[in-house]
Amino acid sequence: MTSEFDAINKAADEQRRAQNFDDFNNEMAGRDTGRIKRFGFNQARQDVIQEEKRKQSAFEQMMMNVVYREAWTSAMNALNQTEDAVYQALIQAGDTLHHAQRQYQELLDKAALTADGQRVFKDKHGDVYTEDGEKLSADEAAQIDWRGDDPSREDQAHRLDALTTAQEEFDRISGHSNRIVEIREELTPSKSNPLSLDEIQAMEQEANDIRNAVDQSVRHDVEIKQAQQLVIAPNLNLTF
């Protein structure tokens, strides 16, 4: 009798454990089985949903204020305009960098070489330097076969300066692009806590400052390119 009773209790315990295991997994997965929720997963899930609703509701409540809504809309408009300006500037800076890289490589390809293959450049004083700026001795310089149209050290310095400037400008515009992404994330309604009015206005001002800086950079680059273009006088076919 005792052994039969123990067997019944053991079977009941195993059934309860199996049921508990199923209930645990079903609750954790959010499945509704019609059974009483006993492990707290449903409550935790509801708490998360309510918290998300509260956050969204907080932003919606702020947007009901006319001043706040106009400030947020104005900031987003400024951000969109700045994003377009930065995109165009990034394309232009990339083109300028690529052009500078190509020009510098072409200069290197035309440079004179030492016996061991080092590129060298002669300055206006007749001194010879390697690509890295190491000065050669008179004996070493005398062994170089100069073609006559070799780029000078001054040519190298000019092209290298242009390349360095182009790289710095590209990096600067890229930094603005990264910051624009951050500003957009900070202005996104799904943010945990809506920005204050002062914070939104500060974001708009920063976006405007970035756009102005980018616009000035683009204008400056255009002016430089125009100044570098060769001006050819028109043939007026004048006869005297």
PDB file of C-alpha atoms in Angstrom, residues 85-214:
ATOM      1  CA  ALA A  85      24.445  70.624 -47.740  1.00  0.00           C
ATOM      2  CA  VAL A  86      26.826  68.253 -45.975  1.00  0.00           C
ATOM      3  CA  TYR A  87      26.076  65.514 -48.502  1.00  0.00           C
ATOM      4  CA  GLN A  88      26.888  67.776 -51.424  1.00  0.00           C
ATOM      5  CA  ALA A  89      30.013  69.067 -49.675  1.00  0.00           C
ATOM      6  CA  LEU A  90      31.141  65.528 -48.947  1.00  0.00           C
ATOM      7  CA  ILE A  91      30.830  64.600 -52.613  1.00  0.00           C
ATOM      8  CA  GLN A  92      32.791  67.675 -53.628  1.00  0.00           C
ATOM      9  CA  ALA A  93      35.451  67.100 -50.972  1.00  0.00           C
ATOM     10  CA  GLY A  94      35.762  63.498 -52.113  1.00  0.00           C
ATOM     11  CA  ASP A  95      36.246  64.590 -55.721  1.00  0.00           C
ATOM     12  CA  THR A  96      38.851  67.149 -54.678  1.00  0.00           C
ATOM     13  CA  LEU A  97      40.701  64.568 -52.610  1.00  0.00           C
ATOM     14  CA  HIS A  98      40.668  62.061 -55.451  1.00  0.00           C
ATOM     15  CA  HIS A  99      41.998  64.713 -57.844  1.00  0.00           C
ATOM     16  CA  ALA A 100      44.787  65.665 -55.413  1.00  0.00           C
ATOM     17  CA  GLN A 101      45.703  62.020 -54.911  1.00  0.00           C
ATOM     18  CA  ARG A 102      45.872  61.440 -58.652  1.00  0.00           C
ATOM     19  CA  GLN A 103      47.992  64.530 -59.250  1.00  0.00           C
ATOM     20  CA  TYR A 104      50.439  63.627 -56.516  1.00  0.00           C
ATOM     21  CA  GLN A 105      50.751  60.075 -57.819  1.00  0.00           C
ATOM     22  CA  GLU A 106      51.395  61.385 -61.329  1.00  0.00           C
ATOM     23  CA  LEU A 107      54.163  63.585 -59.913  1.00  0.00           C
ATOM     24  CA  LEU A 108      55.691  60.604 -58.139  1.00  0.00           C
ATOM     25  CA  ASP A 109      55.563  58.565 -61.336  1.00  0.00           C
ATOM     26  CA  LYS A 110      57.605  61.249 -63.137  1.00  0.00           C
ATOM     27  CA  ALA A 111      60.208  61.651 -60.377  1.00  0.00           C
ATOM     28  CA  ALA A 112      63.863  60.752 -60.914  1.00  0.00           C
ATOM     29  CA  LEU A 113      65.141  57.646 -59.151  1.00  0.00           C
ATOM     30  CA  THR A 114      68.250  56.642 -57.274  1.00  0.00           C
ATOM     31  CA  ALA A 115      70.045  53.424 -58.110  1.00  0.00           C
ATOM     32  CA  ASP A 116      68.031  51.611 -55.431  1.00  0.00           C
ATOM     33  CA  GLY A 117      64.694  52.988 -56.686  1.00  0.00           C
ATOM     34  CA  GLN A 118      64.078  55.906 -54.311  1.00  0.00           C
ATOM     35  CA  ARG A 119      62.227  58.873 -55.762  1.00  0.00           C
ATOM     36  CA  VAL A 120      64.242  62.084 -55.539  1.00  0.00           C
ATOM     37  CA  PHE A 121      63.604  65.773 -56.138  1.00  0.00           C
ATOM     38  CA  LYS A 122      66.019  68.636 -56.753  1.00  0.00           C
ATOM     39  CA  ASP A 123      65.244  72.036 -55.248  1.00  0.00           C
ATOM     40  CA  LYS A 124      65.973  75.457 -56.694  1.00  0.00           C
ATOM     41  CA  HIS A 125      69.350  75.499 -54.966  1.00  0.00           C
ATOM     42  CA  GLY A 126      70.434  72.264 -56.586  1.00  0.00           C
ATOM     43  CA  ASP A 127      70.151  70.151 -53.457  1.00  0.00           C
ATOM     44  CA  VAL A 128      68.558  66.722 -53.860  1.00  0.00           C
ATOM     45  CA  TYR A 129      66.074  65.145 -51.456  1.00  0.00           C
ATOM     46  CA  THR A 130      64.234  61.857 -51.280  1.00  0.00           C
ATOM     47  CA  GLU A 131      60.450  61.683 -51.228  1.00  0.00           C
ATOM     48  CA  ASP A 132      60.589  61.580 -47.417  1.00  0.00           C
ATOM     49  CA  GLY A 133      62.759  64.709 -47.217  1.00  0.00           C
ATOM     50  CA  GLU A 134      66.161  63.105 -46.635  1.00  0.00           C
ATOM     51  CA  LYS A 135      68.964  65.139 -48.225  1.00  0.00           C
ATOM     52  CA  LEU A 136      71.389  63.232 -50.450  1.00  0.00           C
ATOM     53  CA  SER A 137      75.135  63.798 -50.453  1.00  0.00           C
ATOM     54  CA  ALA A 138      76.826  65.415 -53.455  1.00  0.00           C
ATOM     55  CA  ASP A 139      78.235  62.031 -54.508  1.00  0.00           C
ATOM     56  CA  GLU A 140      74.825  60.375 -54.290  1.00  0.00           C
ATOM     57  CA  ALA A 141      73.190  63.201 -56.216  1.00  0.00           C
ATOM     58  CA  ALA A 142      75.851  63.002 -58.942  1.00  0.00           C
ATOM     59  CA  GLN A 143      74.875  59.413 -59.693  1.00  0.00           C
ATOM     60  CA  ILE A 144      71.255  60.273 -60.541  1.00  0.00           C
ATOM     61  CA  ASP A 145      70.210  60.237 -64.189  1.00  0.00           C
ATOM     62  CA  TRP A 146      68.139  63.388 -64.629  1.00  0.00           C
ATOM     63  CA  ARG A 147      65.846  63.547 -67.662  1.00  0.00           C
ATOM     64  CA  GLY A 148      65.369  67.293 -67.628  1.00  0.00           C
ATOM     65  CA  ASP A 149      61.610  67.325 -67.074  1.00  0.00           C
ATOM     66  CA  ASP A 150      61.769  65.821 -63.604  1.00  0.00           C
ATOM     67  CA  PRO A 151      59.432  67.439 -61.039  1.00  0.00           C
ATOM     68  CA  SER A 152      61.297  69.653 -58.588  1.00  0.00           C
ATOM     69  CA  ARG A 153      61.165  69.554 -54.826  1.00  0.00           C
ATOM     70  CA  GLU A 154      59.046  72.683 -54.943  1.00  0.00           C
ATOM     71  CA  ASP A 155      56.619  70.852 -57.254  1.00  0.00           C
ATOM     72  CA  GLN A 156      56.466  67.991 -54.795  1.00  0.00           C
ATOM     73  CA  ALA A 157      55.854  70.317 -51.855  1.00  0.00           C
ATOM     74  CA  HIS A 158      53.061  72.078 -53.728  1.00  0.00           C
ATOM     75  CA  ARG A 159      51.281  68.840 -54.657  1.00  0.00           C
ATOM     76  CA  LEU A 160      51.782  67.374 -51.201  1.00  0.00           C
ATOM     77  CA  ASP A 161      50.326  70.489 -49.569  1.00  0.00           C
ATOM     78  CA  ALA A 162      47.301  70.251 -51.871  1.00  0.00           C
ATOM     79  CA  LEU A 163      46.851  66.590 -50.984  1.00  0.00           C
ATOM     80  CA  THR A 164      47.160  67.264 -47.252  1.00  0.00           C
ATOM     81  CA  THR A 165      44.662  70.126 -47.442  1.00  0.00           C
ATOM     82  CA  ALA A 166      42.199  68.000 -49.432  1.00  0.00           C
ATOM     83  CA  GLN A 167      42.459  65.153 -46.929  1.00  0.00           C
ATOM     84  CA  GLU A 168      41.927  67.490 -43.981  1.00  0.00           C
ATOM     85  CA  GLU A 169      38.883  69.036 -45.648  1.00  0.00           C
ATOM     86  CA  PHE A 170      37.395  65.636 -46.429  1.00  0.00           C
ATOM     87  CA  ASP A 171      37.933  64.541 -42.825  1.00  0.00           C
ATOM     88  CA  ARG A 172      36.350  67.761 -41.551  1.00  0.00           C
ATOM     89  CA  ILE A 173      33.237  67.333 -43.698  1.00  0.00           C
ATOM     90  CA  SER A 174      33.036  63.673 -42.659  1.00  0.00           C
ATOM     91  CA  GLY A 175      33.055  64.816 -39.035  1.00  0.00           C
ATOM     92  CA  HIS A 176      30.113  67.135 -39.763  1.00  0.00           C
ATOM     93  CA  SER A 177      28.303  64.240 -41.428  1.00  0.00           C
ATOM     94  CA  ASN A 178      28.769  62.063 -38.341  1.00  0.00           C
ATOM     95  CA  ARG A 179      27.524  64.845 -36.081  1.00  0.00           C
ATOM     96  CA  ILE A 180      24.403  65.305 -38.205  1.00  0.00           C
ATOM     97  CA  VAL A 181      23.554  61.644 -37.617  1.00  0.00           C
ATOM     98  CA  GLU A 182      23.931  62.158 -33.866  1.00  0.00           C
ATOM     99  CA  ILE A 183      21.705  65.257 -33.884  1.00  0.00           C
ATOM    100  CA  ARG A 184      18.991  63.392 -35.771  1.00  0.00           C
ATOM    101  CA  GLU A 185      19.100  60.580 -33.216  1.00  0.00           C
ATOM    102  CA  GLU A 186      18.833  63.083 -30.372  1.00  0.00           C
ATOM    103  CA  LEU A 187      15.798  64.714 -31.985  1.00  0.00           C
ATOM    104  CA  THR A 188      14.062  61.390 -32.640  1.00  0.00           C
ATOM    105  CA  PRO A 189      10.729  61.079 -30.744  1.00  0.00           C
ATOM    106  CA  SER A 190      11.583  57.571 -29.512  1.00  0.00           C
ATOM    107  CA  LYS A 191      14.303  59.015 -27.271  1.00  0.00           C
ATOM    108  CA  SER A 192      13.820  58.032 -23.630  1.00  0.00           C
ATOM    109  CA  ASN A 193      13.172  61.603 -22.502  1.00  0.00           C
ATOM    110  CA  PRO A 194      12.016  64.339 -24.902  1.00  0.00           C
ATOM    111  CA  LEU A 195      14.449  67.215 -25.278  1.00  0.00           C
ATOM    112  CA  SER A 196      13.681  70.471 -23.568  1.00  0.00           C
ATOM    113  CA  LEU A 197      12.848  73.554 -25.615  1.00  0.00           C
ATOM    114  CA  ASP A 198      16.318  74.981 -24.962  1.00  0.00           C
ATOM    115  CA  GLU A 199      17.945  71.734 -26.086  1.00  0.00           C
ATOM    116  CA  ILE A 200      15.951  71.684 -29.308  1.00  0.00           C
ATOM    117  CA  GLN A 201      16.889  75.289 -30.072  1.00  0.00           C
ATOM    118  CA  ALA A 202      20.534  74.487 -29.365  1.00  0.00           C
ATOM    119  CA  MET A 203      20.344  71.554 -31.804  1.00  0.00           C
ATOM    120  CA  GLU A 204      18.867  73.807 -34.482  1.00  0.00           C
ATOM    121  CA  GLN A 205      21.596  76.392 -33.949  1.00  0.00           C
ATOM    122  CA  GLU A 206      24.287  73.728 -34.212  1.00  0.00           C
ATOM    123  CA  ALA A 207      22.756  72.409 -37.428  1.00  0.00           C
ATOM    124  CA  ASN A 208      22.681  75.926 -38.865  1.00  0.00           C
ATOM    125  CA  ASP A 209      26.293  76.518 -37.833  1.00  0.00           C
ATOM    126  CA  ILE A 210      27.349  73.330 -39.583  1.00  0.00           C
ATOM    127  CA  ARG A 211      25.490  74.306 -42.740  1.00  0.00           C
ATOM    128  CA  ASN A 212      27.078  77.761 -42.759  1.00  0.00           C
ATOM    129  CA  ALA A 213      30.538  76.279 -42.252  1.00  0.00           C
ATOM    130  CA  VAL A 214      29.974  73.796 -45.067  1.00  0.00           C
TER     131      VAL A 214
END
